[in-house]
mmCIF file of C-alpha atoms in Angstrom:
data_model
loop_
_atom_site.group_PDB
_atom_site.id
_atom_site.type_symbol
_atom_site.label_atom_id
_atom_site.label_comp_id
_atom_site.label_asym_id
_atom_site.label_seq_id
_atom_site.Cartn_x
_atom_site.Cartn_y
_atom_site.Cartn_z
ATOM 1 C CA ARG A 1 0.000 0.000 0.000
ATOM 2 C CA GLY A 2 2.822 2.471 0.710
ATOM 3 C CA SER A 3 4.278 1.968 -2.758
ATOM 4 C CA GLU A 4 0.868 2.365 -4.454
ATOM 5 C CA GLY A 5 0.289 5.618 -2.541
ATOM 6 C CA GLY A 6 3.671 6.940 -3.656
ATOM 7 C CA LYS A 7 2.894 6.148 -7.320
ATOM 8 C CA ARG A 8 -0.458 7.931 -7.082
ATOM 9 C CA ARG A 9 1.252 11.002 -5.595
ATOM 10 C CA LYS A 10 3.824 11.103 -8.439
ATOM 11 C CA LYS A 11 1.061 10.813 -11.095
ATOM 12 C CA SER A 12 -0.952 13.656 -9.554
ATOM 13 C CA SER A 13 2.096 15.918 -9.316
ATOM 14 C CA SER A 14 3.041 15.252 -12.973
ATOM 15 C CA THR A 15 -0.534 15.938 -14.155
ATOM 16 C CA SER A 16 -0.639 19.186 -12.203
ATOM 17 C CA ARG A 17 2.664 20.330 -13.766
ATOM 18 C CA HIS A 18 1.383 19.480 -17.249
ATOM 19 C CA GLY A 19 -1.771 21.433 -16.659
ATOM 20 C CA ARG A 20 0.129 24.446 -15.547
ATOM 21 C CA ARG A 21 2.249 24.393 -18.733
ATOM 22 C CA GLU A 22 -0.823 24.178 -20.934
ATOM 23 C CA SER A 23 -2.469 27.095 -19.156
ATOM 24 C CA ARG A 24 0.634 29.221 -19.621
ATOM 25 C CA ARG A 25 0.748 28.444 -23.343
ATOM 26 C CA GLY A 26 -2.918 29.323 -23.696
ATOM 27 C CA GLN A 27 -2.427 32.669 -21.983
ATOM 28 C CA ARG A 28 0.480 33.486 -24.298
ATOM 29 C CA GLY A 29 -1.543 32.678 -27.412
ATOM 30 C CA ARG A 30 -4.483 34.825 -26.199
ATOM 31 C CA SER A 31 -2.233 37.808 -25.505
ATOM 32 C CA MET A 32 -0.636 37.527 -28.947
ATOM 33 C CA SER A 33 -4.013 37.345 -30.703
ATOM 34 C CA ARG A 34 -5.364 40.309 -28.772
ATOM 35 C CA SER A 35 -2.278 42.720 -29.017
ATOM 36 C CA PRO A 36 -1.264 44.053 -32.429
ATOM 37 C CA SER A 37 2.278 43.487 -33.760
ATOM 38 C CA ARG A 38 5.005 46.068 -33.560
ATOM 39 C CA SER A 39 4.589 47.033 -37.205
ATOM 40 C CA GLY A 40 0.831 47.578 -36.769
ATOM 41 C CA SER A 41 -0.287 44.476 -38.687
ATOM 42 C CA PRO A 42 -1.116 40.902 -37.602
ATOM 43 C CA PRO A 43 1.765 38.502 -37.782
ATOM 44 C CA GLY A 44 2.043 36.447 -40.920
ATOM 45 C CA ARG A 45 3.768 33.204 -41.519
ATOM 46 C CA GLY A 46 7.186 34.667 -41.010
ATOM 47 C CA GLY A 47 6.315 36.517 -37.775
ATOM 48 C CA GLY A 48 5.320 40.099 -37.062
ATOM 49 C CA ARG A 49 8.458 41.739 -38.321
ATOM 50 C CA ARG A 50 8.551 39.959 -41.660
ATOM 51 C CA GLY A 51 4.874 40.501 -42.286
ATOM 52 C CA GLY A 52 5.166 44.217 -41.523
ATOM 53 C CA GLY A 53 8.123 44.536 -43.893
ATOM 54 C CA ARG A 54 6.130 42.874 -46.706
ATOM 55 C CA GLU A 55 3.189 45.199 -46.161
ATOM 56 C CA GLU A 56 5.451 48.257 -46.295
ATOM 57 C CA ARG A 57 6.989 47.043 -49.571
ATOM 58 C CA SER A 58 3.554 46.496 -51.074
ATOM 59 C CA ARG A 59 2.530 50.013 -50.051
ATOM 60 C CA ASP A 60 5.622 51.451 -51.718
ATOM 61 C CA ARG A 61 4.816 49.548 -54.896
ATOM 62 C CA GLY A 62 1.221 50.662 -54.833
ATOM 63 C CA SER A 63 2.194 54.339 -54.536
ATOM 64 C CA GLY A 64 3.669 54.334 -58.041
ATOM 65 C CA GLY A 65 7.235 53.458 -57.136
ATOM 66 C CA HIS A 66 7.742 56.721 -55.188
ATOM 67 C CA ARG A 67 10.171 56.468 -52.308
ATOM 68 C CA SER A 68 9.675 57.722 -48.790
ATOM 69 C CA ASN A 69 11.335 60.785 -47.348
ATOM 70 C CA GLY A 70 14.377 58.742 -46.379
ATOM 71 C CA SER A 71 14.738 57.497 -49.924
ATOM 72 C CA ARG A 72 14.408 61.051 -51.226
ATOM 73 C CA SER A 73 17.201 62.171 -48.940
ATOM 74 C CA ASN A 74 19.329 59.323 -50.270
ATOM 75 C CA GLY A 75 18.493 60.427 -53.782
ATOM 76 C CA ALA A 76 19.536 63.952 -52.939
ATOM 77 C CA GLY A 77 22.805 62.598 -51.547
ATOM 78 C CA ARG A 78 23.390 60.694 -54.747
ATOM 79 C CA GLY A 79 22.561 63.771 -56.708
ATOM 80 C CA GLY A 80 25.180 65.662 -54.676
ATOM 81 C CA ARG A 81 27.708 62.967 -55.389
ATOM 82 C CA ASP A 82 26.884 63.070 -59.074
ATOM 83 C CA GLY A 83 27.206 66.814 -59.006
ATOM 84 C CA GLY A 84 30.591 66.541 -57.325
ATOM 85 C CA ARG A 85 31.667 64.015 -59.938
ATOM 86 C CA SER A 86 30.554 66.318 -62.726
ATOM 87 C CA GLU A 87 32.435 69.216 -61.156
ATOM 88 C CA ARG A 88 35.531 67.077 -60.800
ATOM 89 C CA SER A 89 35.237 65.938 -64.389
ATOM 90 C CA ARG A 90 34.940 69.531 -65.501
ATOM 91 C CA ASN A 91 37.972 70.475 -63.447
ATOM 92 C CA GLY A 92 39.819 67.486 -64.840
ATOM 93 C CA ASP A 93 38.947 68.596 -68.365
ATOM 94 C CA ARG A 94 40.287 72.012 -67.536
ATOM 95 C CA SER A 95 43.495 70.549 -66.082
ATOM 96 C CA ASN A 96 43.910 68.313 -69.126
ATOM 97 C CA ALA A 97 43.326 71.213 -71.439
ATOM 98 C CA PRO A 98 46.486 72.189 -73.315
ATOM 99 C CA ARG A 99 48.293 74.992 -71.582
ATOM 100 C CA ALA A 100 50.264 77.666 -73.251
ATOM 101 C CA ALA A 101 53.754 76.218 -73.630
ATOM 102 C CA LYS A 102 56.532 78.354 -72.292
ATOM 103 C CA ALA A 103 58.926 79.539 -74.873
ATOM 104 C CA LYS A 104 62.210 77.670 -74.478
ATOM 105 C CA PRO A 105 65.477 78.595 -76.060
ATOM 106 C CA ARG A 106 66.446 76.446 -78.967
ATOM 107 C CA GLY A 107 69.469 75.111 -77.119
ATOM 108 C CA ASP A 108 67.238 73.307 -74.570
ATOM 109 C CA VAL A 109 65.205 71.498 -77.227
ATOM 110 C CA TYR A 110 66.557 68.311 -78.762
ATOM 111 C CA ILE A 111 66.767 68.453 -82.543
ATOM 112 C CA PRO A 112 67.818 65.312 -84.433
ATOM 113 C CA PRO A 113 71.000 65.769 -86.500
ATOM 114 C CA PHE A 114 69.301 65.169 -89.843
ATOM 115 C CA LYS A 115 66.600 67.703 -89.025
ATOM 116 C CA LEU A 116 69.190 70.223 -87.854
ATOM 117 C CA ALA A 117 71.148 69.801 -91.107
ATOM 118 C CA ARG A 118 67.931 70.232 -93.104
ATOM 119 C CA MET A 119 67.081 73.398 -91.183
ATOM 120 C CA MET A 120 70.563 74.806 -91.804
ATOM 121 C CA LYS A 121 70.239 74.162 -95.541
ATOM 122 C CA SER A 122 66.816 75.790 -95.676
ATOM 123 C CA VAL A 123 68.096 79.057 -94.179
ATOM 124 C CA THR A 124 69.043 81.478 -96.923
ATOM 125 C CA ASP A 125 70.662 84.179 -94.787
ATOM 126 C CA LYS A 126 73.955 82.641 -93.675
ATOM 127 C CA THR A 127 74.801 85.556 -91.392
ATOM 128 C CA GLY A 128 71.463 86.015 -89.626
ATOM 129 C CA GLU A 129 70.617 85.188 -86.043
ATOM 130 C CA GLU A 130 68.618 82.064 -86.893
ATOM 131 C CA TYR A 131 71.488 80.478 -88.820
ATOM 132 C CA GLN A 132 73.966 81.386 -86.073
ATOM 133 C CA LYS A 133 71.733 79.681 -83.496
ATOM 134 C CA LEU A 134 71.606 76.528 -85.595
ATOM 135 C CA THR A 135 75.386 76.449 -85.996
ATOM 136 C CA TRP A 136 75.780 77.042 -82.241
ATOM 137 C CA ASP A 137 73.536 74.055 -81.469
ATOM 138 C CA ALA A 138 75.441 71.906 -83.940
ATOM 139 C CA LEU A 139 78.762 72.939 -82.367
ATOM 140 C CA ARG A 140 77.561 72.198 -78.833
ATOM 141 C CA LYS A 141 76.229 68.747 -79.731
ATOM 142 C CA SER A 142 79.324 67.836 -81.720
ATOM 143 C CA LEU A 143 81.705 68.785 -78.894
ATOM 144 C CA ASN A 144 79.639 66.923 -76.306
ATOM 145 C CA GLY A 145 79.565 63.799 -78.441
ATOM 146 C CA LEU A 146 83.301 63.843 -79.174
ATOM 147 C CA VAL A 147 84.325 64.462 -75.558
ATOM 148 C CA ASN A 148 82.030 61.697 -74.298
ATOM 149 C CA LYS A 149 83.463 59.303 -76.886
ATOM 150 C CA VAL A 150 87.174 59.900 -76.209
ATOM 151 C CA ASN A 151 89.275 57.320 -74.362
ATOM 152 C CA GLN A 152 92.888 56.259 -74.091
ATOM 153 C CA ALA A 153 92.724 54.116 -77.238
ATOM 154 C CA ASN A 154 91.020 56.509 -79.660
ATOM 155 C CA ILE A 155 92.287 59.894 -78.482
ATOM 156 C CA LYS A 156 94.512 60.261 -81.543
ATOM 157 C CA GLU A 157 91.556 59.660 -83.863
ATOM 158 C CA ILE A 158 89.169 61.943 -81.963
ATOM 159 C CA LEU A 159 91.622 64.837 -81.741
ATOM 160 C CA PRO A 160 91.446 65.936 -85.438
ATOM 161 C CA GLU A 161 87.646 65.982 -85.263
ATOM 162 C CA ILE A 162 87.734 68.216 -82.199
ATOM 163 C CA ILE A 163 90.262 70.577 -83.776
ATOM 164 C CA SER A 164 88.064 70.819 -86.885
ATOM 165 C CA GLU A 165 85.305 72.373 -84.782
ATOM 166 C CA ASN A 166 85.397 76.094 -84.090
ATOM 167 C CA LEU A 167 86.995 75.966 -80.649
ATOM 168 C CA VAL A 168 87.550 79.720 -80.592
ATOM 169 C CA ARG A 169 83.813 80.281 -80.699
ATOM 170 C CA GLY A 170 82.993 77.259 -78.521
ATOM 171 C CA LYS A 171 85.790 77.376 -75.941
ATOM 172 C CA GLY A 172 83.262 77.787 -73.137
ATOM 173 C CA LEU A 173 81.295 74.799 -74.446
ATOM 174 C CA PHE A 174 84.444 72.694 -74.707
ATOM 175 C CA CYS A 175 85.560 73.448 -71.132
ATOM 176 C CA ARG A 176 82.084 72.804 -69.754
ATOM 177 C CA SER A 177 81.838 69.500 -71.615
ATOM 178 C CA LEU A 178 85.253 68.403 -70.292
ATOM 179 C CA MET A 179 84.339 69.242 -66.693
ATOM 180 C CA LYS A 180 80.962 67.506 -66.863
ATOM 181 C CA SER A 181 82.446 64.351 -68.369
ATOM 182 C CA GLN A 182 85.274 64.300 -65.815
ATOM 183 C CA ALA A 183 82.863 64.773 -62.903
ATOM 184 C CA ALA A 184 80.745 61.905 -64.198
ATOM 185 C CA SER A 185 83.795 59.627 -64.758
ATOM 186 C CA PRO A 186 86.725 60.640 -62.534
ATOM 187 C CA ALA A 187 88.569 57.471 -63.544
ATOM 188 C CA PHE A 188 89.113 59.032 -67.014
ATOM 189 C CA SER A 189 90.624 62.232 -65.616
ATOM 190 C CA HIS A 190 94.014 61.459 -67.149
ATOM 191 C CA VAL A 191 92.407 61.102 -70.597
ATOM 192 C CA TYR A 192 90.549 64.423 -70.371
ATOM 193 C CA ALA A 193 93.695 66.129 -69.066
ATOM 194 C CA ALA A 194 95.700 64.775 -72.019
ATOM 195 C CA LEU A 195 93.040 66.042 -74.440
ATOM 196 C CA ALA A 196 93.086 69.475 -72.800
ATOM 197 C CA SER A 197 96.875 69.507 -72.923
ATOM 198 C CA ILE A 198 96.905 68.918 -76.679
ATOM 199 C CA VAL A 199 94.278 71.607 -77.296
ATOM 200 C CA ASN A 200 96.254 73.957 -75.031
ATOM 201 C CA THR A 201 99.192 73.862 -77.453
ATOM 202 C CA LYS A 202 96.927 75.259 -80.201
ATOM 203 C CA PHE A 203 94.681 77.499 -78.073
ATOM 204 C CA PRO A 204 96.314 78.494 -74.750
ATOM 205 C CA GLU A 205 93.297 80.572 -73.730
ATOM 206 C CA ILE A 206 91.214 77.393 -73.609
ATOM 207 C CA GLY A 207 93.660 75.674 -71.260
ATOM 208 C CA GLU A 208 93.785 78.727 -69.006
ATOM 209 C CA LEU A 209 89.985 78.960 -68.878
ATOM 210 C CA LEU A 210 89.744 75.260 -67.998
ATOM 211 C CA VAL A 211 92.213 75.562 -65.108
ATOM 212 C CA LYS A 212 90.408 78.624 -63.751
ATOM 213 C CA ARG A 213 87.065 76.870 -63.760
ATOM 214 C CA VAL A 214 88.395 73.700 -62.133
ATOM 215 C CA VAL A 215 90.131 75.710 -59.391
ATOM 216 C CA LEU A 216 86.959 77.711 -58.755
ATOM 217 C CA GLN A 217 85.006 74.472 -58.589
ATOM 218 C CA PHE A 218 87.399 73.083 -55.977
ATOM 219 C CA LYS A 219 87.312 76.262 -53.866
ATOM 220 C CA GLY A 220 83.514 76.332 -53.880
ATOM 221 C CA ALA A 221 83.271 72.654 -52.949
ATOM 222 C CA TYR A 222 85.881 73.073 -50.193
ATOM 223 C CA LYS A 223 83.936 75.928 -48.621
ATOM 224 C CA SER A 224 80.658 73.996 -48.780
ATOM 225 C CA ASN A 225 82.251 70.744 -47.464
ATOM 226 C CA ASP A 226 81.284 68.787 -50.581
ATOM 227 C CA LYS A 227 83.726 65.903 -50.401
ATOM 228 C CA ALA A 228 82.648 64.207 -53.636
ATOM 229 C CA VAL A 229 83.150 67.323 -55.779
ATOM 230 C CA CYS A 230 86.431 68.073 -53.987
ATOM 231 C CA THR A 231 87.725 64.602 -54.785
ATOM 232 C CA ALA A 232 86.832 64.863 -58.476
ATOM 233 C CA SER A 233 88.249 68.394 -58.791
ATOM 234 C CA LEU A 234 91.510 67.460 -57.080
ATOM 235 C CA LYS A 235 91.962 64.476 -59.349
ATOM 236 C CA PHE A 236 91.487 66.650 -62.435
ATOM 237 C CA ILE A 237 93.907 69.304 -61.114
ATOM 238 C CA ALA A 238 96.494 66.604 -60.353
ATOM 239 C CA HIS A 239 96.433 65.298 -63.918
ATOM 240 C CA LEU A 240 96.514 68.812 -65.375
ATOM 241 C CA VAL A 241 99.685 69.339 -63.312
ATOM 242 C CA ASN A 242 101.034 65.994 -64.504
ATOM 243 C CA GLN A 243 100.553 67.151 -68.093
ATOM 244 C CA GLN A 244 102.333 70.378 -67.060
ATOM 245 C CA LEU A 245 99.427 72.393 -68.342
ATOM 246 C CA GLN A 246 99.380 73.971 -64.856
ATOM 247 C CA HIS A 247 102.421 74.772 -62.721
ATOM 248 C CA GLU A 248 103.173 72.462 -59.779
ATOM 249 C CA LEU A 249 103.041 75.381 -57.340
ATOM 250 C CA LEU A 250 99.229 75.097 -57.360
ATOM 251 C CA ALA A 251 99.492 71.495 -56.090
ATOM 252 C CA LEU A 252 101.711 72.570 -53.173
ATOM 253 C CA GLU A 253 99.284 75.375 -52.283
ATOM 254 C CA ILE A 254 96.366 72.946 -52.225
ATOM 255 C CA LEU A 255 98.253 70.512 -49.984
ATOM 256 C CA ALA A 256 99.192 73.308 -47.595
ATOM 257 C CA LEU A 257 95.526 74.349 -47.426
ATOM 258 C CA LEU A 258 94.294 70.815 -46.729
ATOM 259 C CA LEU A 259 96.881 70.108 -44.020
ATOM 260 C CA GLU A 260 96.757 73.484 -42.283
ATOM 261 C CA ASN A 261 93.884 72.450 -39.998
ATOM 262 C CA PRO A 262 93.835 68.678 -40.410
ATOM 263 C CA SER A 263 90.612 66.725 -40.106
ATOM 264 C CA ASP A 264 89.727 63.234 -41.221
ATOM 265 C CA ASP A 265 88.244 64.412 -44.525
ATOM 266 C CA SER A 266 90.924 66.982 -45.355
ATOM 267 C CA VAL A 267 93.768 64.550 -44.626
ATOM 268 C CA GLU A 268 92.080 61.860 -46.706
ATOM 269 C CA LEU A 269 91.738 64.316 -49.614
ATOM 270 C CA ALA A 270 95.390 65.298 -49.263
ATOM 271 C CA VAL A 271 96.539 61.660 -49.303
ATOM 272 C CA GLY A 272 94.579 60.955 -52.482
ATOM 273 C CA PHE A 273 95.938 64.116 -54.119
ATOM 274 C CA VAL A 274 99.558 63.240 -53.245
ATOM 275 C CA LYS A 275 99.135 59.772 -54.740
ATOM 276 C CA GLU A 276 98.043 61.301 -58.064
ATOM 277 C CA VAL A 277 100.626 64.092 -58.283
ATOM 278 C CA GLY A 278 103.456 62.711 -56.099
ATOM 279 C CA ALA A 279 105.436 61.161 -58.954
ATOM 280 C CA LEU A 280 105.770 64.519 -60.718
ATOM 281 C CA LEU A 281 106.504 66.445 -57.509
ATOM 282 C CA SER A 282 109.300 64.032 -56.654
ATOM 283 C CA GLU A 283 110.983 65.061 -59.936
ATOM 284 C CA VAL A 284 110.277 68.787 -60.250
ATOM 285 C CA SER A 285 109.928 69.766 -56.553
ATOM 286 C CA PRO A 286 111.464 67.154 -54.229
ATOM 287 C CA LYS A 287 111.915 69.652 -51.367
ATOM 288 C CA GLY A 288 108.264 70.651 -51.495
ATOM 289 C CA LEU A 289 107.195 67.010 -51.429
ATOM 290 C CA PHE A 290 109.540 66.345 -48.512
ATOM 291 C CA SER A 291 107.941 69.133 -46.472
ATOM 292 C CA ILE A 292 104.486 67.718 -47.217
ATOM 293 C CA PHE A 293 105.498 64.279 -45.925
ATOM 294 C CA GLU A 294 106.992 65.858 -42.819
ATOM 295 C CA ARG A 295 103.602 67.414 -42.185
ATOM 296 C CA PHE A 296 101.969 63.994 -42.580
ATOM 297 C CA ARG A 297 104.489 62.571 -40.076
ATOM 298 C CA GLY A 298 103.588 65.287 -37.574
ATOM 299 C CA ILE A 299 99.858 64.514 -37.950
ATOM 300 C CA LEU A 300 100.603 60.860 -37.158
ATOM 301 C CA GLN A 301 102.544 61.796 -34.048
ATOM 302 C CA GLU A 302 99.889 64.227 -32.825
ATOM 303 C CA GLY A 303 97.156 61.638 -33.212
ATOM 304 C CA GLY A 304 94.502 64.223 -34.020
ATOM 305 C CA VAL A 305 92.824 62.013 -36.644
ATOM 306 C CA GLY A 306 91.058 58.691 -36.482
ATOM 307 C CA LYS A 307 92.639 55.270 -36.730
ATOM 308 C CA ARG A 308 91.387 54.740 -40.288
ATOM 309 C CA VAL A 309 93.035 57.961 -41.508
ATOM 310 C CA GLN A 310 96.254 57.024 -39.689
ATOM 311 C CA TYR A 311 96.343 53.760 -41.630
ATOM 312 C CA ILE A 312 95.769 55.734 -44.858
ATOM 313 C CA ILE A 313 98.769 57.963 -44.070
ATOM 314 C CA GLU A 314 100.936 54.919 -43.354
ATOM 315 C CA GLY A 315 99.873 53.491 -46.709
ATOM 316 C CA LEU A 316 100.958 56.754 -48.390
ATOM 317 C CA PHE A 317 104.439 56.383 -46.884
ATOM 318 C CA ALA A 318 104.559 52.877 -48.358
ATOM 319 C CA VAL A 319 103.628 54.287 -51.783
ATOM 320 C CA ARG A 320 106.371 56.882 -51.476
ATOM 321 C CA LYS A 321 108.867 54.177 -50.564
ATOM 322 C CA GLY A 322 107.952 52.408 -53.798
ATOM 323 C CA ASN A 323 108.579 55.644 -55.803
ATOM 324 C CA PHE A 324 104.887 55.933 -56.771
ATOM 325 C CA GLU A 325 105.233 52.944 -59.052
ATOM 326 C CA ASP A 326 101.466 52.310 -59.147
ATOM 327 C CA PHE A 327 100.684 56.004 -59.739
ATOM 328 C CA PRO A 328 102.736 57.192 -62.727
ATOM 329 C CA ALA A 329 102.478 60.838 -63.767
ATOM 330 C CA LEU A 330 102.044 59.987 -67.457
ATOM 331 C CA THR A 331 101.371 56.794 -69.351
ATOM 332 C CA PRO A 332 103.081 56.249 -72.710
ATOM 333 C CA GLU A 333 99.740 56.340 -74.537
ATOM 334 C CA LEU A 334 98.928 59.810 -73.158
ATOM 335 C CA ASP A 335 102.374 61.392 -73.413
ATOM 336 C CA LEU A 336 101.437 63.175 -76.630
ATOM 337 C CA VAL A 337 102.871 66.683 -76.210
ATOM 338 C CA GLU A 338 106.507 67.622 -76.623
ATOM 339 C CA MET A 339 108.090 69.587 -73.800
ATOM 340 C CA ASP A 340 108.962 72.477 -76.138
ATOM 341 C CA ASP A 341 105.379 72.770 -77.368
ATOM 342 C CA GLN A 342 103.706 72.712 -73.961
ATOM 343 C CA ILE A 343 102.423 75.986 -72.481
ATOM 344 C CA THR A 344 102.243 76.013 -68.675
ATOM 345 C CA HIS A 345 99.865 78.337 -66.846
ATOM 346 C CA GLU A 346 100.650 79.744 -63.415
ATOM 347 C CA ILE A 347 97.370 80.121 -61.546
ATOM 348 C CA SER A 348 97.272 80.443 -57.777
ATOM 349 C CA LEU A 349 94.590 79.894 -55.161
ATOM 350 C CA GLU A 350 94.996 83.528 -54.112
ATOM 351 C CA ASP A 351 94.183 84.891 -57.579
ATOM 352 C CA ARG A 352 90.811 86.468 -58.312
ATOM 353 C CA LEU A 353 89.465 84.210 -61.036
ATOM 354 C CA GLU A 354 86.543 84.727 -63.386
ATOM 355 C CA PRO A 355 84.758 81.666 -64.798
ATOM 356 C CA GLN A 356 83.499 83.613 -67.859
ATOM 357 C CA THR A 357 80.200 81.746 -67.931
ATOM 358 C CA SER A 358 78.933 84.063 -70.674
ATOM 359 C CA LEU A 359 80.996 81.998 -73.112
ATOM 360 C CA ASP A 360 78.627 79.059 -72.534
ATOM 361 C CA THR A 361 75.587 80.871 -73.944
ATOM 362 C CA PHE A 362 74.720 81.953 -77.464
ATOM 363 C CA ALA A 363 75.495 85.473 -78.597
ATOM 364 C CA VAL A 364 75.042 87.026 -82.014
ATOM 365 C CA ASP A 365 78.297 87.703 -83.854
ATOM 366 C CA SER A 366 78.176 90.707 -86.131
ATOM 367 C CA ASP A 367 81.234 89.422 -88.010
ATOM 368 C CA PHE A 368 80.156 85.783 -88.059
ATOM 369 C CA GLU A 369 81.124 84.841 -91.609
ATOM 370 C CA ALA A 370 84.580 86.396 -91.344
ATOM 371 C CA SER A 371 85.318 84.705 -88.000
ATOM 372 C CA GLU A 372 84.321 81.319 -89.443
ATOM 373 C CA LYS A 373 86.620 81.749 -92.400
ATOM 374 C CA ARG A 374 89.418 82.951 -90.149
ATOM 375 C CA TYR A 375 89.216 79.779 -88.068
ATOM 376 C CA GLU A 376 89.280 77.582 -91.146
#
């Protein structure tokens, strides 16, 4: 009997729980049927939210495809974007519109050689400004091409072509072309110096102008602490001294300037300069070279420079002990000028030098035809 009573109690408690669940479900269904949905319409198959969304879409379709205020604002925003795009396109058209080209001098515009020759033939007035400009452009391009093409093997073949050009009229162009080529390729400094030395025997004013410009370039780079330009300028000056186009006194002045207040950079520049010009100085000015090496010895003893520069100075003493065997003043291929024919210029660092840059630009010659015949 106790077990049967317990079973009956369990069955009654389970039935009471089931009844309570059913009553709760019924109350929920009644409340849902009585209260409207959030969108204001009875729930459909997909629930209140989905049904309301469908009804709103149908209303929009029934109103002739017109959008609500929100959609109009979006349309206005798109219209603003389209307007901005149209304005940008207009501005772009304006920016792409051809602008008035600035008038450039003829020397800055590349003209092919065949076209330049055709233009020179078409000009009837052989003494006018237009024809003189064309001949100036042809001279500039020819000198640039010949200087860029010269090397140790073909210098003898290139030299007659350079002499055939009017170097009296284009001496500024020739010096500028030499300096630009040497700055771009310092390893060919000895070749450019040999070419300048040969031209100097025919036109000494060209050699003097070249030395002045190179010295001015070195002084400007030394003041502005431009080590790269100083190195290239010193190498060119050293080979001009080796060709005896410039007196060796300039080399001693430069070394005294570099070693007066020694620093790592100045001492390194001086060591490189002595390597290039030391072989000649040992022959023509041994006392001057001895004083320079005594100054190097004093810098080593003072220890005012870094370890790397001290090793460089010790290497220079080793080069001097070997009589500058690896740094000859002249190679047999570039020893092209006889001692009696060479003209040596004596330019100092203390001189007031003028670069004469006006010679690099075109100027009308009133006696053009006569000067051309005189050069021929």
